[in-house]
mmCIF file of C-alpha atoms in Angstrom:
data_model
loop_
_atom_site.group_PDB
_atom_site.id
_atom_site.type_symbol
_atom_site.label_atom_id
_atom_site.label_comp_id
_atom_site.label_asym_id
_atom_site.label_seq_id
_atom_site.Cartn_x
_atom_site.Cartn_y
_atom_site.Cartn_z
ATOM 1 C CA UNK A 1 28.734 68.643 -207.808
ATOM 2 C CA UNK A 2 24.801 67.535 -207.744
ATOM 3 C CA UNK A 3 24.329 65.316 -205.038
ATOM 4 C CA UNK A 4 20.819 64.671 -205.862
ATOM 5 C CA UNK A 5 21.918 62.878 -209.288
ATOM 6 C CA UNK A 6 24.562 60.904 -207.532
ATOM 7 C CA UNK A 7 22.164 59.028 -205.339
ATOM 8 C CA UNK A 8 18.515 58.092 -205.180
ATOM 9 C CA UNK A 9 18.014 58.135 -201.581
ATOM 10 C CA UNK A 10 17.392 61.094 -199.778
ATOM 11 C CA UNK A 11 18.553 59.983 -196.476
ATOM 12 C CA UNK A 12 20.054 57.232 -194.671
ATOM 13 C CA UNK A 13 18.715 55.720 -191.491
ATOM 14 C CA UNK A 14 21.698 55.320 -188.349
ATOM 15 C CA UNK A 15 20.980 52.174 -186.610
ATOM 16 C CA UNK A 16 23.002 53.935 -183.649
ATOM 17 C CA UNK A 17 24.120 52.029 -180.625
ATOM 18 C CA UNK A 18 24.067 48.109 -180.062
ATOM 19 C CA UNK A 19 21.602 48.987 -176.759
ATOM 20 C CA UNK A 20 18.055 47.844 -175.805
ATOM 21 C CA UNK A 21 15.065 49.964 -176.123
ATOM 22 C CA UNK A 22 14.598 50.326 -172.443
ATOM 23 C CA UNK A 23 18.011 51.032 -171.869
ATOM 24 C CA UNK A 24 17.989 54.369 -173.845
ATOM 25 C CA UNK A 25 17.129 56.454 -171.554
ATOM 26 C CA UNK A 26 19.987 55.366 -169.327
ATOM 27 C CA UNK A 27 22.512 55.818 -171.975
ATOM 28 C CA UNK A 28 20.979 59.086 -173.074
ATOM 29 C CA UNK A 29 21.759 60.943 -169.797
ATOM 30 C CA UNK A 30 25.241 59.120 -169.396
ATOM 31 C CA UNK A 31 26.555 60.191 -173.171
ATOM 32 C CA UNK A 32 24.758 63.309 -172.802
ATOM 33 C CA UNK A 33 26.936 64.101 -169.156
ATOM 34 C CA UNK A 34 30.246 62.691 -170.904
ATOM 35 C CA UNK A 35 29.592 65.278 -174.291
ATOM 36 C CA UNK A 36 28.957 68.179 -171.832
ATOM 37 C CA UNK A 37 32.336 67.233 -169.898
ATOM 38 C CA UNK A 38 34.271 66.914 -173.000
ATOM 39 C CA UNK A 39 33.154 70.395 -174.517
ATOM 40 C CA UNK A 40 33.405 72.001 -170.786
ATOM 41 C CA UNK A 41 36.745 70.115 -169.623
ATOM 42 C CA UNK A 42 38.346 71.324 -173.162
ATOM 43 C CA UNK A 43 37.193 74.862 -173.078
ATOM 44 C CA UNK A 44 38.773 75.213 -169.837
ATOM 45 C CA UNK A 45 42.069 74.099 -171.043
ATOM 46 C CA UNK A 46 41.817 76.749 -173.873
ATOM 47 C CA UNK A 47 40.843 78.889 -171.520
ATOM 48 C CA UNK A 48 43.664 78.178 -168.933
ATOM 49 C CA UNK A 49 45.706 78.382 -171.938
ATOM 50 C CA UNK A 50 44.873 81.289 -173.174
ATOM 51 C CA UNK A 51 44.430 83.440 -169.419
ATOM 52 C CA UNK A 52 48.150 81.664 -168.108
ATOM 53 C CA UNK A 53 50.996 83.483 -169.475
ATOM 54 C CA UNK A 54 53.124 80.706 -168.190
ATOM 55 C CA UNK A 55 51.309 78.642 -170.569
ATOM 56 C CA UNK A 56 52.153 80.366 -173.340
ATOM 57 C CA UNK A 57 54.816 78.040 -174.799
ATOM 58 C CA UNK A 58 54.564 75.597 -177.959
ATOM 59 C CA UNK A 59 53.466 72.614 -176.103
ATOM 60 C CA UNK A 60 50.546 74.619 -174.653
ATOM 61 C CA UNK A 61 50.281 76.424 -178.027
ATOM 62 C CA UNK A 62 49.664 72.811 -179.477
ATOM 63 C CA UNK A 63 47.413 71.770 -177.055
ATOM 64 C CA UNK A 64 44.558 74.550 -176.989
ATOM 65 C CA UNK A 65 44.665 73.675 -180.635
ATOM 66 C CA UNK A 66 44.344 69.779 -179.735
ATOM 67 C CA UNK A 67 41.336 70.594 -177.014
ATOM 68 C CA UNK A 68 39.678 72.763 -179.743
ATOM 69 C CA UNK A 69 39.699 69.750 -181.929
ATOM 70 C CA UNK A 70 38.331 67.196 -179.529
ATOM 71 C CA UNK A 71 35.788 69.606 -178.846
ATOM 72 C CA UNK A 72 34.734 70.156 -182.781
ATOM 73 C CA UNK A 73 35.581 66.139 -183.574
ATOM 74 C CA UNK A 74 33.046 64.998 -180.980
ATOM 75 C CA UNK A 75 30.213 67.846 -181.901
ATOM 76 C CA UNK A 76 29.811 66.698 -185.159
ATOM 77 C CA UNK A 77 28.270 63.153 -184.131
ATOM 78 C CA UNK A 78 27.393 62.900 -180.846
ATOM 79 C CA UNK A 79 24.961 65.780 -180.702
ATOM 80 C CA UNK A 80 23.032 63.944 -183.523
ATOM 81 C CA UNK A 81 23.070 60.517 -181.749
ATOM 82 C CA UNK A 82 21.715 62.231 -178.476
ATOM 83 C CA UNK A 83 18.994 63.746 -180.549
ATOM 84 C CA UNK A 84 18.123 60.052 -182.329
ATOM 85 C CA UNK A 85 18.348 58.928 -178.889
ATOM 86 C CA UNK A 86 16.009 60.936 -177.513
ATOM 87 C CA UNK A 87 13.359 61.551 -180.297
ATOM 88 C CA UNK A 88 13.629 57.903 -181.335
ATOM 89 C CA UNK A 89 14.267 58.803 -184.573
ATOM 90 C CA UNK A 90 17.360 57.488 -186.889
ATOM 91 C CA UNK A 91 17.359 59.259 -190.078
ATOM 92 C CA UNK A 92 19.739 61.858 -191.231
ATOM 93 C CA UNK A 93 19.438 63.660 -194.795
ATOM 94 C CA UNK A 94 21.453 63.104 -197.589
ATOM 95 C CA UNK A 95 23.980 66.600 -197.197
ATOM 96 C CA UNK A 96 23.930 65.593 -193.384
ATOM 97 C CA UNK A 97 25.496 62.625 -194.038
ATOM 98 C CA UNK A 98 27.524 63.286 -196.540
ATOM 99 C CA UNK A 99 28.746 66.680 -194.105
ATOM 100 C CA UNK A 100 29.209 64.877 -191.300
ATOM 101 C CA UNK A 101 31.740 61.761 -192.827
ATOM 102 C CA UNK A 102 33.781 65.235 -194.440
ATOM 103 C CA UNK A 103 34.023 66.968 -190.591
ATOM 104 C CA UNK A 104 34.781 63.257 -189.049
ATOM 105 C CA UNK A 105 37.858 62.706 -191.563
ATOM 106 C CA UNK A 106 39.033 66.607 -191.132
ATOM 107 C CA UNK A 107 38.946 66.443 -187.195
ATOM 108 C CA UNK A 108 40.546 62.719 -186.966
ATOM 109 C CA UNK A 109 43.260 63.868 -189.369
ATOM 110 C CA UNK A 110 43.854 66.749 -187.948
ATOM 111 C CA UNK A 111 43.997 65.129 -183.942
ATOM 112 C CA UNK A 112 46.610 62.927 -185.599
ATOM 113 C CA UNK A 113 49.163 65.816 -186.659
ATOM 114 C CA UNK A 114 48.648 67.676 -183.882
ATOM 115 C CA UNK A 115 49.611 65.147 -181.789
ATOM 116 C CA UNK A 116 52.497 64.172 -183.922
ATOM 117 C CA UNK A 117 53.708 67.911 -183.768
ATOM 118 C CA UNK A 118 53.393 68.007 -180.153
ATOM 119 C CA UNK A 119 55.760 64.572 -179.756
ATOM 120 C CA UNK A 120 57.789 66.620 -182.180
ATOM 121 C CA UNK A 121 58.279 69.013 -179.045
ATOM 122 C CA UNK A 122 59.229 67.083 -176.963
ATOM 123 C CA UNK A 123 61.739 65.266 -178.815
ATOM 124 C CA UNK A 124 63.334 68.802 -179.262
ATOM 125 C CA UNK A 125 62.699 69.801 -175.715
ATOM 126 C CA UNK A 126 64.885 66.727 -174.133
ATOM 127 C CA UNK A 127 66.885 66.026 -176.926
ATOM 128 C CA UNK A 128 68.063 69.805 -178.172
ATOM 129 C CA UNK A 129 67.315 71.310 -175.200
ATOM 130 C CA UNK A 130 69.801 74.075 -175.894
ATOM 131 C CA UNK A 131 68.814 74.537 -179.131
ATOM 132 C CA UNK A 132 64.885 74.483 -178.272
ATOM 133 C CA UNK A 133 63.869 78.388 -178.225
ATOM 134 C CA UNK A 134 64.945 78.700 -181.585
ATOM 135 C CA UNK A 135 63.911 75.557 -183.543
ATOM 136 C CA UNK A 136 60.349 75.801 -181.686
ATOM 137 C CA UNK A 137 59.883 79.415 -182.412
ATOM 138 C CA UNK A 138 56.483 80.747 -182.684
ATOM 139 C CA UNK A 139 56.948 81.046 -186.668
ATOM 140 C CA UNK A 140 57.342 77.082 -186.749
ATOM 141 C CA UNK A 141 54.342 76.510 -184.111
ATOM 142 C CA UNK A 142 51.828 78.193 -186.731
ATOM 143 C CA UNK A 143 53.443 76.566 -189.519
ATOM 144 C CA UNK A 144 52.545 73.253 -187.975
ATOM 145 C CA UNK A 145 49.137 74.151 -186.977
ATOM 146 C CA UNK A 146 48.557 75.872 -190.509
ATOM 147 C CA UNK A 147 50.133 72.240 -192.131
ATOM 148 C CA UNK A 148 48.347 70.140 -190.091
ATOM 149 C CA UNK A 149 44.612 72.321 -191.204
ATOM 150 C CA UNK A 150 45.558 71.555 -194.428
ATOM 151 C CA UNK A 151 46.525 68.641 -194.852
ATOM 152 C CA UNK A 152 43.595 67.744 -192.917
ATOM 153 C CA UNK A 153 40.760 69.645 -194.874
ATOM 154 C CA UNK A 154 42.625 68.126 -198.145
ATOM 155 C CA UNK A 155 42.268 64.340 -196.938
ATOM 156 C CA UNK A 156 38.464 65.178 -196.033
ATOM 157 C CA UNK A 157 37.935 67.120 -199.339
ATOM 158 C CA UNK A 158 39.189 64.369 -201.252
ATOM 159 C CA UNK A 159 37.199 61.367 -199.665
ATOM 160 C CA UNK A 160 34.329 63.671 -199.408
ATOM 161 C CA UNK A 161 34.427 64.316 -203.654
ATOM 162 C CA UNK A 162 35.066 60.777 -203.999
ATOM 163 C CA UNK A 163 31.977 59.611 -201.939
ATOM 164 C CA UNK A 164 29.610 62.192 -203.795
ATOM 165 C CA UNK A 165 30.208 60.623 -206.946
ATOM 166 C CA UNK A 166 28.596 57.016 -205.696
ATOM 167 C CA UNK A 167 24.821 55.867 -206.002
ATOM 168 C CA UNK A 168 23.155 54.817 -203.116
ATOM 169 C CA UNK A 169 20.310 52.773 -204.637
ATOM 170 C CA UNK A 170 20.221 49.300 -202.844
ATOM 171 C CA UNK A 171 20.433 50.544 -198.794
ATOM 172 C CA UNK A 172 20.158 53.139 -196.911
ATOM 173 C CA UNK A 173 20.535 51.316 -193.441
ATOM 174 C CA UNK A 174 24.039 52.401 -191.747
ATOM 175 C CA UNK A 175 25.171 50.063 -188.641
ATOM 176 C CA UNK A 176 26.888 53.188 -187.234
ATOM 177 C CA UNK A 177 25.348 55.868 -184.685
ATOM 178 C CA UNK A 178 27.364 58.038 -187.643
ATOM 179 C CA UNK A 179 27.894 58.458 -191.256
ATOM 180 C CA UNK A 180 30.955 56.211 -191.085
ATOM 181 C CA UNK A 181 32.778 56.510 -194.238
ATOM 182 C CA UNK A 182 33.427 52.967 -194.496
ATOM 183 C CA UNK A 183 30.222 52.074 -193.721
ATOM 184 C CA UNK A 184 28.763 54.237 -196.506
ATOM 185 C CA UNK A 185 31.097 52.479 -198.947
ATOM 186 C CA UNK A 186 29.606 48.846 -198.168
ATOM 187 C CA UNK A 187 26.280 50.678 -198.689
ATOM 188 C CA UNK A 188 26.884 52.023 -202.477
ATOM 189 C CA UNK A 189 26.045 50.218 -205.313
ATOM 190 C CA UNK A 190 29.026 51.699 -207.653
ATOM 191 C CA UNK A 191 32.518 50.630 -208.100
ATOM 192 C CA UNK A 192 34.527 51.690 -204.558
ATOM 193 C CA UNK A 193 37.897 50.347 -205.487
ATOM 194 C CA UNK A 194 39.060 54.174 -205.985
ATOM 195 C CA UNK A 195 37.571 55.393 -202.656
ATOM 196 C CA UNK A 196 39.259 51.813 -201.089
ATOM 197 C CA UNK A 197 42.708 52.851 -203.062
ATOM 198 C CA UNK A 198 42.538 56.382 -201.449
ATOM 199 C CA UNK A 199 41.413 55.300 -198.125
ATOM 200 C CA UNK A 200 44.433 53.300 -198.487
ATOM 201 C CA UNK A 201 47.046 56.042 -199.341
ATOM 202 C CA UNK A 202 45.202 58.605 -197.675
ATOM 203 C CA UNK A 203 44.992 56.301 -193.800
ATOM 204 C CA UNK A 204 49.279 56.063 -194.444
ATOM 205 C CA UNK A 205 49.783 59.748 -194.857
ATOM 206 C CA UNK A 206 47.265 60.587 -192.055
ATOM 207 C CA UNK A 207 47.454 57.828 -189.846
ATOM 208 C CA UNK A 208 50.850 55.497 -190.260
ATOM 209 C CA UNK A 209 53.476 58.204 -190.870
ATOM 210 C CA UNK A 210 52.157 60.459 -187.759
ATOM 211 C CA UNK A 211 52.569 57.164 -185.713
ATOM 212 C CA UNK A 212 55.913 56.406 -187.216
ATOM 213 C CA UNK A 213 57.020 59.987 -186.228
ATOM 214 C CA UNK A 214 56.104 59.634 -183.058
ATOM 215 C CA UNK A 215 57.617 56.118 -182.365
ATOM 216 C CA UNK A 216 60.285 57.275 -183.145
ATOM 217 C CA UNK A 217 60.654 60.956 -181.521
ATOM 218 C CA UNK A 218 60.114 59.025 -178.195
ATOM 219 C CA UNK A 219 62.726 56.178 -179.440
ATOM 220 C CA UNK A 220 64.981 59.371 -179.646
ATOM 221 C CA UNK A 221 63.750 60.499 -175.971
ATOM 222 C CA UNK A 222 64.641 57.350 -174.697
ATOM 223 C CA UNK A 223 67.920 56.910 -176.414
ATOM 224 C CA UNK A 224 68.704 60.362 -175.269
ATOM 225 C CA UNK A 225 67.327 59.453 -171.242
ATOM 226 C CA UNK A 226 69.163 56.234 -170.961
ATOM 227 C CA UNK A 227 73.173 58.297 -172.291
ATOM 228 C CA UNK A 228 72.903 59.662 -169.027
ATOM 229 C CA UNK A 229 70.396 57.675 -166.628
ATOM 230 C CA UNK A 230 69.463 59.229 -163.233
ATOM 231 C CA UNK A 231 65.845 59.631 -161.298
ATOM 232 C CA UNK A 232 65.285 62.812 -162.144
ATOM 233 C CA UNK A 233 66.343 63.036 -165.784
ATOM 234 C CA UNK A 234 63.637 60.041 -165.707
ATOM 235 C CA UNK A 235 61.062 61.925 -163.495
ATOM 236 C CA UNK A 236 60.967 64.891 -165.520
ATOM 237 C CA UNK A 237 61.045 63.108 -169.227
ATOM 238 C CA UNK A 238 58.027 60.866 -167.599
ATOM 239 C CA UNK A 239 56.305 64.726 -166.194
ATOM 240 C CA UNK A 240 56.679 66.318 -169.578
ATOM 241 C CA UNK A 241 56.154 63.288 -171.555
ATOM 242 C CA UNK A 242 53.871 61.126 -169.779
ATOM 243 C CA UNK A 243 50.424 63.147 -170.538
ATOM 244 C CA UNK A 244 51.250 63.011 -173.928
ATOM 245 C CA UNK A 245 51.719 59.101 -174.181
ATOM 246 C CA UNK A 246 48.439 58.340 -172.500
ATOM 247 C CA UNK A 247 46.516 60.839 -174.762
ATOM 248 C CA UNK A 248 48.527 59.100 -177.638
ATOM 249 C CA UNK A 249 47.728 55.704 -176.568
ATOM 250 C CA UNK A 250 43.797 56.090 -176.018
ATOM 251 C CA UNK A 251 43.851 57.556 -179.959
ATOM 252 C CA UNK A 252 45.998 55.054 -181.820
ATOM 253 C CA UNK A 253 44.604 52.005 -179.539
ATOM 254 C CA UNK A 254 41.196 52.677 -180.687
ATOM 255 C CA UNK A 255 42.432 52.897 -184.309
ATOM 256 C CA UNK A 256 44.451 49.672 -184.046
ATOM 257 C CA UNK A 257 41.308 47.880 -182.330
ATOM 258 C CA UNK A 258 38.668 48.891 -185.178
ATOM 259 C CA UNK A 259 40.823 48.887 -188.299
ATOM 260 C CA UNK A 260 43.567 46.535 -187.568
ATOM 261 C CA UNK A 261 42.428 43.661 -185.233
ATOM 262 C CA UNK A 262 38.880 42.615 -186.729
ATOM 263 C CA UNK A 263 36.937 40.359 -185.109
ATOM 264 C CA UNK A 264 35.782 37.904 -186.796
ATOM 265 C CA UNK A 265 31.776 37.419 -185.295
ATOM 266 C CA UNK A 266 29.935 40.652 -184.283
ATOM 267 C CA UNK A 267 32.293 42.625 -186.000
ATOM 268 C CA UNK A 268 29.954 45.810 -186.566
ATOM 269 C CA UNK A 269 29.073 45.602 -183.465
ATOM 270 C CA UNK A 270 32.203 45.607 -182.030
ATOM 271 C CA UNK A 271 33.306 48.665 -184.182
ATOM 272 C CA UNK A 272 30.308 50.631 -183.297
ATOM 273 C CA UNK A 273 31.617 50.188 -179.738
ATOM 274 C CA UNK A 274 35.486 50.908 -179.958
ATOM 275 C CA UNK A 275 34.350 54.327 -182.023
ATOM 276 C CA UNK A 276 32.625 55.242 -179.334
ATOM 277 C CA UNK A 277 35.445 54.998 -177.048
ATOM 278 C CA UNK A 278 37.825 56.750 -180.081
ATOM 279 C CA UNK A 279 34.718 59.671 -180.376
ATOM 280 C CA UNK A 280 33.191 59.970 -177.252
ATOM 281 C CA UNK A 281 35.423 58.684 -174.335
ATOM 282 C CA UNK A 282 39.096 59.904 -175.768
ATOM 283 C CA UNK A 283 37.955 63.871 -176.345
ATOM 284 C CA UNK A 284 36.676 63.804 -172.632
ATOM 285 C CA UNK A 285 39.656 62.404 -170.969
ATOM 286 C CA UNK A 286 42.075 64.278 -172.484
ATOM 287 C CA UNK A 287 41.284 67.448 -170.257
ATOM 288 C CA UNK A 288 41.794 64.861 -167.274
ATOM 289 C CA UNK A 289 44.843 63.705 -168.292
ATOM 290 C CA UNK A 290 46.423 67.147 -168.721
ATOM 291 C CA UNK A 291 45.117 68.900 -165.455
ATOM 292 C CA UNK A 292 46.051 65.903 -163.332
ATOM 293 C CA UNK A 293 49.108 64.935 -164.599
ATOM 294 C CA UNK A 294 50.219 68.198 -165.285
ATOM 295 C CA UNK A 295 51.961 70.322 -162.849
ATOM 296 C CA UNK A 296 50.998 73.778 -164.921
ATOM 297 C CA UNK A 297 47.651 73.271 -165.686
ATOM 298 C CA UNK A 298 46.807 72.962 -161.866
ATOM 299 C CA UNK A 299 49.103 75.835 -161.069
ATOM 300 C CA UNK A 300 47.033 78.010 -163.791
ATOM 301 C CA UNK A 301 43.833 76.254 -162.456
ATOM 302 C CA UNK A 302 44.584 77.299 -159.031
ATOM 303 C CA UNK A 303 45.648 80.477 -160.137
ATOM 304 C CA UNK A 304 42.018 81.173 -161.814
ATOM 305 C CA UNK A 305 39.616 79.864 -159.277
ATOM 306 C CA UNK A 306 41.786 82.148 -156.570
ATOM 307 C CA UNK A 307 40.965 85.081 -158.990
#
């Protein structure tokens, strides 16, 4: 595909953050600290992960894989709004653009199965407990992982092909810090009812079925808690489970926020916000939420620094 006949711009301009000029410098340094704690606090899980032998199990296996994508889903637009931030400048080419709304879909996809494998888990885990070494063998771990990759480059592939067939002729003004697909869309002087159709099927394979699944694999953990209540069949769903849920919650609340719940003055505004919580703030707690909820990932962290 030619890009360059597609479109007659040759790049689009971010309008970033909804912050005052003088207040750049104080955002700079606080986004800048939270990227550098997201990359660092993942690549100590992974590391953990990967040092631990007692982490070596499917629900660890799954996670390494989540903490690599939080790392990768927050490099591909942060970095770029830190350097707009700090050189004051708010263009980004063409293929930048274009790149960076395929990486954003791949990496958001692909946080949304692998958190929909890992409820998967523990719906075995509590519910088939005796039966969890061999459904949750290491043969079906990479055959989720390898899925969820592809499923997830396919959904960015396809809105990606899509997009690169549109003319950008009238604006080139994006009220994102990113190249927000959406955004990009409103900008485009062709048809979009094809990229809004896919968006459409595309957000209920990616997005609405992982969140049914999950529903109801903790409906099942519930059902399966409550046959045979007692404090510490509750204490140890709530240990195993509870990490998950909060991880889960941050993710599908931003979602629900920007996509579902529109307000109706100051809306871009409001979106640019929310995304950063979904892109910037989610992808740095996670490695919180694990290690302090998370009675192995101390033990391995203790473990390491006694080494």
């Amino acid at each position: 595909m030619n890009w360059d006949n597609q479109s007659s711009v040759s790049e689009f301009i971010l309008l970033g953050l909804p912050i005052q000029p003088e207040e750049q410098g104080m955002y700079y340094a606080l986004f800048l600290v939270m990227y550098l704690t997201t990359v660092l606090g993942n690549l100590l899980i992974i590391l953990l992960i990967r040092l631990d032998s007692h982490l070596h199990t499917p629900m660890y296996f799954f996670l390494s894989h989540l903490a690599l994508t939080d790392i990768s889903f927050s490099s591909v637009a942060v970095p770029k709004m830190l350097m707009n931030m700090l050189t004051h400048s708010k263009s980004i080419s063409y293929a930048g653009c274009i790149s960076q709304s395929y990486f954003l879909a791949m990496f958001a996809a692909l946080d949304s199965f692998l958190l929909t494998s890992m409820a998967y888990d523990r719906y075995v885990a509590i519910c088939h407990p005796l039966h969890y070494t061999t459904i949750m063998s290491q043969r079906c771990c990479f055959l989720l992982v390898i899925v969820s990759w592809a499923l997830s480059i396919t959904n960015a592939l396809v809105h990606t092909a899509l997009l690169s067939f549109l003319s950008f002729s009238r604006d080139n003004t994006v009220h994102h810090f990113f190249c927000d697909l959406s955004a990009l869309l409103k900008l485009s002087s062709s048809d979009t009812t094809i990229n809004e159709m896919v968006i459409l099927v595309a957000g209920t394979i990616v997005i609405t079925l992982p969140f049914i699944c999950i529903v109801m694999s903790y409906g099942h953990i519930g059902a399966t808690i409550l046959k045979a209540p007692s404090v510490k069949g509750i204490c140890k769903a709530l240990s195993t489970c509870g990490s998950h849920l909060c991880v889960v919650s941050l993710y599908y609340g931003a979602i629900i926020a920007i996509y579902f719940f529109p307000s109706s003055s100051n809306t871009k505004d409001k979106d640019v916000i929310v995304t950063v919580l979904y892109n910037v703030v989610t992808p740095m707690l996670n490695p919180f939420i694990y290690s302090l909820r998370n009675r192995d990932m101390k033990g391995a962290l203790r473990n390491l620094l006694s080494r």
